[in-house]
PDB file of C-alpha atoms in Angstrom:
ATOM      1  CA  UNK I  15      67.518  78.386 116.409  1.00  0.00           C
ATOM      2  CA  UNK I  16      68.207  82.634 117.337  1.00  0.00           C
ATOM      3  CA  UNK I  17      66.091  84.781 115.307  1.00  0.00           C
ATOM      4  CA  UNK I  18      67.808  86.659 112.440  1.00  0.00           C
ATOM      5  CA  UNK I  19      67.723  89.530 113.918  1.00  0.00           C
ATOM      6  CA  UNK I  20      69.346  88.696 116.954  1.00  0.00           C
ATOM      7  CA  UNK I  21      72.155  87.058 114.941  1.00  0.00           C
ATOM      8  CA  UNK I  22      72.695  90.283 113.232  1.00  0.00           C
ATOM      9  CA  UNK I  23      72.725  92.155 116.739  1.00  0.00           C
ATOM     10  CA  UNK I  24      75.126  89.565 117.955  1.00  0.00           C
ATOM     11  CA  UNK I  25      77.634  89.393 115.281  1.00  0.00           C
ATOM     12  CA  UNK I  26      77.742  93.304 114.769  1.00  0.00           C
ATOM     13  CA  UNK I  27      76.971  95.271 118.065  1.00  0.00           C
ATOM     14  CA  UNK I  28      80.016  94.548 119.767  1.00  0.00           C
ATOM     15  CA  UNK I  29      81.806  95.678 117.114  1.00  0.00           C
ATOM     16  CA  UNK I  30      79.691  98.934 116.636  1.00  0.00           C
ATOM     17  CA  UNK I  31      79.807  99.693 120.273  1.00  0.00           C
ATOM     18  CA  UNK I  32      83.708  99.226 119.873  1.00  0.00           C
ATOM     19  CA  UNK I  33      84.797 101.596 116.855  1.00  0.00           C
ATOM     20  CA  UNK I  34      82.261 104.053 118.209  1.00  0.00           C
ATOM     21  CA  UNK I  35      84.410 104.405 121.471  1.00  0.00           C
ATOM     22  CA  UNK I  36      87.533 104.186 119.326  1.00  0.00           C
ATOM     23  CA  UNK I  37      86.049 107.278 117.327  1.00  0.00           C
ATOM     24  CA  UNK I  38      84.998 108.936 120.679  1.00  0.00           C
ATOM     25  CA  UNK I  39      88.742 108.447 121.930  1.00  0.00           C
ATOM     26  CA  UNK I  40      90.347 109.736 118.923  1.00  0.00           C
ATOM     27  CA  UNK I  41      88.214 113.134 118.419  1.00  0.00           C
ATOM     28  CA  UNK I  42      88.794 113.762 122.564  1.00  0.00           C
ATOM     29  CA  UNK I  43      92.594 113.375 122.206  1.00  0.00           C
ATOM     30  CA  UNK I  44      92.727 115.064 119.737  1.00  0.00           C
ATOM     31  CA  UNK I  45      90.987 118.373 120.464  1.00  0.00           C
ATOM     32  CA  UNK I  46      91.700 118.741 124.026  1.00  0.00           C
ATOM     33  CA  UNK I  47      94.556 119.649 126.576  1.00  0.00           C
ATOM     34  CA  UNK I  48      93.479 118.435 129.865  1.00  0.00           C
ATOM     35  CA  UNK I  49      95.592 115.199 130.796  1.00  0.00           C
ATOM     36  CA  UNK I  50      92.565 112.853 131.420  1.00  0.00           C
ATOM     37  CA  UNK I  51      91.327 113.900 128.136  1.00  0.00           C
ATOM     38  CA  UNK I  52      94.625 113.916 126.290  1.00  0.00           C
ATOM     39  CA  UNK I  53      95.112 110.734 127.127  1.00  0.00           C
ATOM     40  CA  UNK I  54      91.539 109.308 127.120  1.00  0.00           C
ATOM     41  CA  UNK I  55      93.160 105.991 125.514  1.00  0.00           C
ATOM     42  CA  UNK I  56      93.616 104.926 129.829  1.00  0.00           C
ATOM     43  CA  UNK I  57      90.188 105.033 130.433  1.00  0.00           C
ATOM     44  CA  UNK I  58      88.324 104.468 127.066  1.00  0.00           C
ATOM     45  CA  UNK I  59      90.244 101.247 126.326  1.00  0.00           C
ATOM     46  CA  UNK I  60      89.511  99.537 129.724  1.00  0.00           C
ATOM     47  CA  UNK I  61      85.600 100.602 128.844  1.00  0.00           C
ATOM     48  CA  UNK I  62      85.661  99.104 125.672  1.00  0.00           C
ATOM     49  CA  UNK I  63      87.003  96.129 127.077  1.00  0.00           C
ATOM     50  CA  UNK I  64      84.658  95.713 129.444  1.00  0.00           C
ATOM     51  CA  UNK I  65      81.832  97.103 127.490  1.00  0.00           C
ATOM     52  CA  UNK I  66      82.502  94.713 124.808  1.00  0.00           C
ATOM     53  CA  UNK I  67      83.354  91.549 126.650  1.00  0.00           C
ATOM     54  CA  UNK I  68      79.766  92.119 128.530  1.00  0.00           C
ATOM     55  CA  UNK I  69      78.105  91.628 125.181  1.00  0.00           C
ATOM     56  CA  UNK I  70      80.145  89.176 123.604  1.00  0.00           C
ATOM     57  CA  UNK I  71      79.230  87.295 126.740  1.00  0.00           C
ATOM     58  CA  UNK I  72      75.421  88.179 126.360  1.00  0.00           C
ATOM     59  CA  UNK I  73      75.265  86.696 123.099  1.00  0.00           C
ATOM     60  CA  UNK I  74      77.768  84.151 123.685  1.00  0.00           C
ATOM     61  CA  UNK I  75      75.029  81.230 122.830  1.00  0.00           C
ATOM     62  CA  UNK I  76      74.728  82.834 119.188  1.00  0.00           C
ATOM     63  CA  UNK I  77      77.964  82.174 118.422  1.00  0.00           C
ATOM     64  CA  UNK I  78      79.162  78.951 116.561  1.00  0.00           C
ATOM     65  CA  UNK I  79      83.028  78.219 117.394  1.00  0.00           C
ATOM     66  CA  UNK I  80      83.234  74.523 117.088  1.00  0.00           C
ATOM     67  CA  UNK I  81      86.615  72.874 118.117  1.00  0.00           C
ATOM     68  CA  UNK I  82      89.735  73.931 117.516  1.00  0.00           C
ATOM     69  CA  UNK I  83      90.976  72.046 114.529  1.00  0.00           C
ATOM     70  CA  UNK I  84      94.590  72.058 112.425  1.00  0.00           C
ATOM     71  CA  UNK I  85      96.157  73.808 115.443  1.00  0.00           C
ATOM     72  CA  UNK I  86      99.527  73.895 114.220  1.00  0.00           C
ATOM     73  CA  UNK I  87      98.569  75.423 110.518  1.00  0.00           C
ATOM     74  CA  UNK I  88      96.512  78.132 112.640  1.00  0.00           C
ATOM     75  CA  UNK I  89      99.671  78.885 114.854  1.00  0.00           C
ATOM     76  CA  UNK I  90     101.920  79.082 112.085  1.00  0.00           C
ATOM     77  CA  UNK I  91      99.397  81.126 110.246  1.00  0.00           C
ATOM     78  CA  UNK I  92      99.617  83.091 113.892  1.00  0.00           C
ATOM     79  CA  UNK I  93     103.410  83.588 113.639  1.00  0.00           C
ATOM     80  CA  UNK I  94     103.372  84.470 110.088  1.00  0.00           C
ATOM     81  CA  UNK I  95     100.970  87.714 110.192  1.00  0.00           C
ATOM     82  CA  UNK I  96     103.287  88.703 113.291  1.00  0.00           C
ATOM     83  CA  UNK I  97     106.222  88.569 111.608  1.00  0.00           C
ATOM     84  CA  UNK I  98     104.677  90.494 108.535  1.00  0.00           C
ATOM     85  CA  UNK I  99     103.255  93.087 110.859  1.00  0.00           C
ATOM     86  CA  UNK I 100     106.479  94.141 112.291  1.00  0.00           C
ATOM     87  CA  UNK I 101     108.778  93.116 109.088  1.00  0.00           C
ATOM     88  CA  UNK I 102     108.606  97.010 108.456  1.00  0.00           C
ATOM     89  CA  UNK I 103     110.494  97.973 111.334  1.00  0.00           C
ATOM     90  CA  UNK I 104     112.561  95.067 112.731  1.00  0.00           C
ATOM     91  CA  UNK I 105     113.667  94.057 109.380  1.00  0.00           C
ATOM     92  CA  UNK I 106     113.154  96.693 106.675  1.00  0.00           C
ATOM     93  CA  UNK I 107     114.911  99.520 108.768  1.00  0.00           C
ATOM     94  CA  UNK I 108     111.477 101.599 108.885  1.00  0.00           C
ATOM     95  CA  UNK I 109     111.059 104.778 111.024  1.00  0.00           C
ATOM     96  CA  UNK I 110     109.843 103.121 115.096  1.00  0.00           C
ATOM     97  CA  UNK I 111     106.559 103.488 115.342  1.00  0.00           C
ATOM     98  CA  UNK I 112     106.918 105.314 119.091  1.00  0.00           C
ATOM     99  CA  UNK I 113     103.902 107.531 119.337  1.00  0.00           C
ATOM    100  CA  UNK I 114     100.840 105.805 121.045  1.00  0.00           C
ATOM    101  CA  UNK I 115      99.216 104.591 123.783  1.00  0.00           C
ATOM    102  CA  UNK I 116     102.159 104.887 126.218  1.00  0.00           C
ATOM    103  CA  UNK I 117     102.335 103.274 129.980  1.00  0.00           C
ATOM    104  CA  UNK I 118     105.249 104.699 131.024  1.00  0.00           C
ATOM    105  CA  UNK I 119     103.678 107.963 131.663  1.00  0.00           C
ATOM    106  CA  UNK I 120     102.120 106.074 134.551  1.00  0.00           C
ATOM    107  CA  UNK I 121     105.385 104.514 135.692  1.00  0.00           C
ATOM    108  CA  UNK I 122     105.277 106.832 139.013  1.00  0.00           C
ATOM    109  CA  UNK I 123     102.314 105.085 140.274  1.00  0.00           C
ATOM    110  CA  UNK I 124     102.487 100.760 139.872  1.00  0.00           C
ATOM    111  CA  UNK I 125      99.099 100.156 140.274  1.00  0.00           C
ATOM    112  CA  UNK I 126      97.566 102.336 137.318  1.00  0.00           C
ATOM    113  CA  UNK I 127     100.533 100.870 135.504  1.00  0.00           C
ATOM    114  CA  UNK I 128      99.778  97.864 135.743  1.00  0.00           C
ATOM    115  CA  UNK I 129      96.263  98.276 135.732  1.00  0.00           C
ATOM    116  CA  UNK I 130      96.543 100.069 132.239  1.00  0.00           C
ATOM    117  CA  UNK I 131      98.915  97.406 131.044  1.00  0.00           C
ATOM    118  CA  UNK I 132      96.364  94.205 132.091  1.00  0.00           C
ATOM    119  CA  UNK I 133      93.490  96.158 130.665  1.00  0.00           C
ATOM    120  CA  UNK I 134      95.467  96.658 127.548  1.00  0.00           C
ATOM    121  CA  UNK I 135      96.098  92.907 126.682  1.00  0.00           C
ATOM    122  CA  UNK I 136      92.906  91.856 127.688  1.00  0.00           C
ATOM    123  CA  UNK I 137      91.735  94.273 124.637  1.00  0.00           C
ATOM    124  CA  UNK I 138      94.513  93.237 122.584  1.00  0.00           C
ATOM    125  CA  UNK I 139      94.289  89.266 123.103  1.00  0.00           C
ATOM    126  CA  UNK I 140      91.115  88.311 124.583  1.00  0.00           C
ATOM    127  CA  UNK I 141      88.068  90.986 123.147  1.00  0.00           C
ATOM    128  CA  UNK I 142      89.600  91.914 119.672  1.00  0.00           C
ATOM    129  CA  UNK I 143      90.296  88.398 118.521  1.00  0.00           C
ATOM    130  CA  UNK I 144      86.694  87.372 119.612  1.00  0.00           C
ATOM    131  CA  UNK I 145      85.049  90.249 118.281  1.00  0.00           C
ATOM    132  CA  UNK I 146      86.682  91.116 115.332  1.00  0.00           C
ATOM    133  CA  UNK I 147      86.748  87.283 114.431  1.00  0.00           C
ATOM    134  CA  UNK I 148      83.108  87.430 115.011  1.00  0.00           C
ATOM    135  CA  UNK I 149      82.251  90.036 112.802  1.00  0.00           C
ATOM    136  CA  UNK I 150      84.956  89.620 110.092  1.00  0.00           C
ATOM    137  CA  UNK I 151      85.171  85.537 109.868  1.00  0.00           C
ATOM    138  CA  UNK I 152      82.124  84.453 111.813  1.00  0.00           C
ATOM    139  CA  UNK I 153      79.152  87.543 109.898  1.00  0.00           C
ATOM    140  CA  UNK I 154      80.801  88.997 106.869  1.00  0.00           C
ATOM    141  CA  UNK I 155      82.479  86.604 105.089  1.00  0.00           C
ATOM    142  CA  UNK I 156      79.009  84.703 104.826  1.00  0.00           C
ATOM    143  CA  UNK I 157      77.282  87.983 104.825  1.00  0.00           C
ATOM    144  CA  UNK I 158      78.291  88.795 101.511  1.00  0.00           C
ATOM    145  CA  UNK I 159      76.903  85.239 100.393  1.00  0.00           C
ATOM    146  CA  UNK I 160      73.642  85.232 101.891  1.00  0.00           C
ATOM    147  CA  UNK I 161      71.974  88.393 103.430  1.00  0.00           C
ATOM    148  CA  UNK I 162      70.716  85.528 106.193  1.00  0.00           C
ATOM    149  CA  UNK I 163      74.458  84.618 106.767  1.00  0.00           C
ATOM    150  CA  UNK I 164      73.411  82.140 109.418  1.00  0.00           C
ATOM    151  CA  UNK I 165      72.418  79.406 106.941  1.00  0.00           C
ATOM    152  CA  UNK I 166      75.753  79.425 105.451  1.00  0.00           C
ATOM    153  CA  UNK I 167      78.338  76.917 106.995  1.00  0.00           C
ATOM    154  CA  UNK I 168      81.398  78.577 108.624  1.00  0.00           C
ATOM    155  CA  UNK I 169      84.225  78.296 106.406  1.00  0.00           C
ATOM    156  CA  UNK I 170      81.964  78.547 103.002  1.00  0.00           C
ATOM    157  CA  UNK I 171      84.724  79.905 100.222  1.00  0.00           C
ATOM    158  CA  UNK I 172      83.240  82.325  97.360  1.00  0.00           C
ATOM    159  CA  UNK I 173      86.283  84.319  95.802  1.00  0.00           C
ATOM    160  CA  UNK I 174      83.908  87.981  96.263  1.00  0.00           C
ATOM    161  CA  UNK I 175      83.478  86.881 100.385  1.00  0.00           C
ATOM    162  CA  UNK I 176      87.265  86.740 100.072  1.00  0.00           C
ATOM    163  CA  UNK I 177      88.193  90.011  98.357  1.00  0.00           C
ATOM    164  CA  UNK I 178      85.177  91.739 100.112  1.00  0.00           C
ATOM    165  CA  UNK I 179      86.183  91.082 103.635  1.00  0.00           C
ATOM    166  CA  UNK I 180      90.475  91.252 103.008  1.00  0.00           C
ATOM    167  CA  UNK I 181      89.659  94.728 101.561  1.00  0.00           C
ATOM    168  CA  UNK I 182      87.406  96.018 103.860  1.00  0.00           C
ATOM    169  CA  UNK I 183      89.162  94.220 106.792  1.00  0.00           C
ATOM    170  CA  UNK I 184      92.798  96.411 105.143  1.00  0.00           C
ATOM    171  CA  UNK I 185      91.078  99.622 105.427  1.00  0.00           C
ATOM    172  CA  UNK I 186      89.635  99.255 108.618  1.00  0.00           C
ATOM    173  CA  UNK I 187      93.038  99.479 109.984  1.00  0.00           C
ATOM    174  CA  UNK I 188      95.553 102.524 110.001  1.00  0.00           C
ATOM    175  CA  UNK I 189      97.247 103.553 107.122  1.00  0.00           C
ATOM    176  CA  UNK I 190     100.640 102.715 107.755  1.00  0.00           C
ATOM    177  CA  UNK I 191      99.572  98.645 108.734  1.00  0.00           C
ATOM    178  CA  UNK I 192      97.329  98.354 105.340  1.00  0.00           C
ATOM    179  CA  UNK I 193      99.991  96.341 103.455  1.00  0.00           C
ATOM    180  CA  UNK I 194     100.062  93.656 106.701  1.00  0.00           C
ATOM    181  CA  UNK I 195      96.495  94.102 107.614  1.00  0.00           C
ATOM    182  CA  UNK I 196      95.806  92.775 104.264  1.00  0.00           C
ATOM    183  CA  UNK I 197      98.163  90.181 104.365  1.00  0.00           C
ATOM    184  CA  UNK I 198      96.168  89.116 108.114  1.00  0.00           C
ATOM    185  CA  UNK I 199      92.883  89.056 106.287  1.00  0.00           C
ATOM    186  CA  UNK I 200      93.752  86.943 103.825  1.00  0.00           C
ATOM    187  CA  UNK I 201      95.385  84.452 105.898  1.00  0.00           C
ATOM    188  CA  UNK I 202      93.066  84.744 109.110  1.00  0.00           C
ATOM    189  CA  UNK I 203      90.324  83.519 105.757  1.00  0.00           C
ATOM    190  CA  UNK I 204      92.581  81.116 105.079  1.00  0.00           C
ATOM    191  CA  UNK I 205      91.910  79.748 108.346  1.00  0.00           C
ATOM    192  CA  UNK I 206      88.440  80.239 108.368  1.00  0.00           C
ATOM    193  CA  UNK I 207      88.274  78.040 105.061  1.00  0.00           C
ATOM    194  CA  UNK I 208      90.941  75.151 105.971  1.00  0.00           C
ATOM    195  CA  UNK I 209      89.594  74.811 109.643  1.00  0.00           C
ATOM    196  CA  UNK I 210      85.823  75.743 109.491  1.00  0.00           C
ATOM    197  CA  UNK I 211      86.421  76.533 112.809  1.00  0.00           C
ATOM    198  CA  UNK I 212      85.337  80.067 114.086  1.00  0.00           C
ATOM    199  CA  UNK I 213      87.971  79.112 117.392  1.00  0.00           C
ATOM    200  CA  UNK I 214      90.595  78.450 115.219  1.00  0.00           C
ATOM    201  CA  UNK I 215      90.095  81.931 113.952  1.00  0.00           C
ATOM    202  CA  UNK I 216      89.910  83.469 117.177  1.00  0.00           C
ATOM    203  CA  UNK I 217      93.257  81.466 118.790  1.00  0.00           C
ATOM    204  CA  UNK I 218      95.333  82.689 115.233  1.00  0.00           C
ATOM    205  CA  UNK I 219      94.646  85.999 115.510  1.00  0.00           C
ATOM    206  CA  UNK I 220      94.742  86.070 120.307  1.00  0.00           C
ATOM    207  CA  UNK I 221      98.731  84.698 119.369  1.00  0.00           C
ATOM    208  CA  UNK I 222      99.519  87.175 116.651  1.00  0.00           C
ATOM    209  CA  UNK I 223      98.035  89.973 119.367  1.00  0.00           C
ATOM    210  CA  UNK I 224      99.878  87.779 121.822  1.00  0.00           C
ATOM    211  CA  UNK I 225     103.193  88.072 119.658  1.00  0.00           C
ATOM    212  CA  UNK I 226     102.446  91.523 119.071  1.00  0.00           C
ATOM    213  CA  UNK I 227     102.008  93.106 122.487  1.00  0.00           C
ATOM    214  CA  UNK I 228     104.584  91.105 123.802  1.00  0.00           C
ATOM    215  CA  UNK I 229     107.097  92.990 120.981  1.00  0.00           C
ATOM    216  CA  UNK I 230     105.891  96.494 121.762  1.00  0.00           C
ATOM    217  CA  UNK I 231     106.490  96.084 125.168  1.00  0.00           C
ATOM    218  CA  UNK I 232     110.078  95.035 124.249  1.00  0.00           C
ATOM    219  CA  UNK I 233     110.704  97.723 121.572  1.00  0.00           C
ATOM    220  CA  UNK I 234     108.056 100.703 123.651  1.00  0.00           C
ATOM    221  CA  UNK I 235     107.088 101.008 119.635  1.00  0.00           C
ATOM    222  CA  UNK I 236     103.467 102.151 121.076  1.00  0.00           C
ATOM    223  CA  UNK I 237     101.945 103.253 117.841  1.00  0.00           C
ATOM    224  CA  UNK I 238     101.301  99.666 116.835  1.00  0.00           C
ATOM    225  CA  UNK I 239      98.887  99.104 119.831  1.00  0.00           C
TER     226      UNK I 239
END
């Protein structure tokens, strides 16, 4: 069995290592006029995926998924937080969301197009799902039951692991998603409880991302990257 500490390391480094680069990209963009820094989003996002995906792959043997179970529940679940997270916009007749991470400021030159693009659902579908579901799903939610989460069983349901993690999981997103990032948490627990599967987790929330990129590529509403 891993040591506790290096279960801790593994479930919460990754995503340390992740919103510290996120942080790091934000203050640069913001406070500087230089194009490679203006736009540090092309080369900080392809770090953090690559950064990330290293040490998800590191730790990969302290991580539980089990088989996929209930896969059509988890896709609907899937299709549902997709169609909640854009509801704003494609239904509700909200303001686009156009300001964001952008690609067709490279569309003079293919190859850093498409290079920026690849790099950008590998984030979005592959590394986020796995480490987010990690942390959120596979640590927290049986953090908050047992400081030595590891003995709890995946899936474990205690109503203040639910509210804990679907608020803090709300609020760890941008303002203007709160109302569907809460509506994620709570179902991406859902499927945490109904499949005790930590891949079930991670393959619900890779085909809402899925869903999702695929949209803003259709709409260019970048802000929701």
């Amino acid at each position: 069995m891993q040591s506790h500490r290096r279960q801790l390391i593994a479930h919460i480094l990754p995503m340390v290592v992740f919103l510290v680069l996120l942080a790091l990209c934000q203050l640069v963009t913001t406070h500087s006029h230089a194009f490679v820094l203006r736009h540090a989003e092309f080369w900080v996002y392809p770090v953090q995926t690559l950064l990330c995906g290293a040490l998800l792959l590191w730790f990969r043997r302290c991580y539980e998924f089990h088989r996929l179970k209930n896969v059509i529940f988890t896709l609907l679940i899937a299709l549902a937080v997709f169609v909640v997270w854009i509801a704003p916009q494609q239904f509700l007749n909200f303001v686009p969301r156009t300001g964001g991470f952008d690609p067709e400021i490279l569309g003079n030159n293919p190859a850093f197009y498409w290079s920026a693009i690849s790099f950008r659902f590998l984030r979005l579908v592959v590394v986020v799902p796995l480490m987010e579901e990690i942390f959120w799903r596979g640590f927290l939610l049986r953090f908050v039951i047992d400081e030595h989460f590891e003995r709890i069983p995946f899936g474990k349901f205690t109503w203040p692991s639910f509210a804990i993690v679907t608020v803090v999981f709300t609020f760890s997103h941008l303002r203007a998603d709160w109302f569907a990032a809460f509506v994620a948490g709570a179902l991406y627990n859902v499927v945490a409880y109904r499949t005790r599967s930590l891949a079930s987790c991670v393959l619900a929330h890779a085909v809402t991302n899925l869903l999702l990129g695929s949209w803003i590529m259709q709409t260019h509403q970048w802000g929701f990257w």
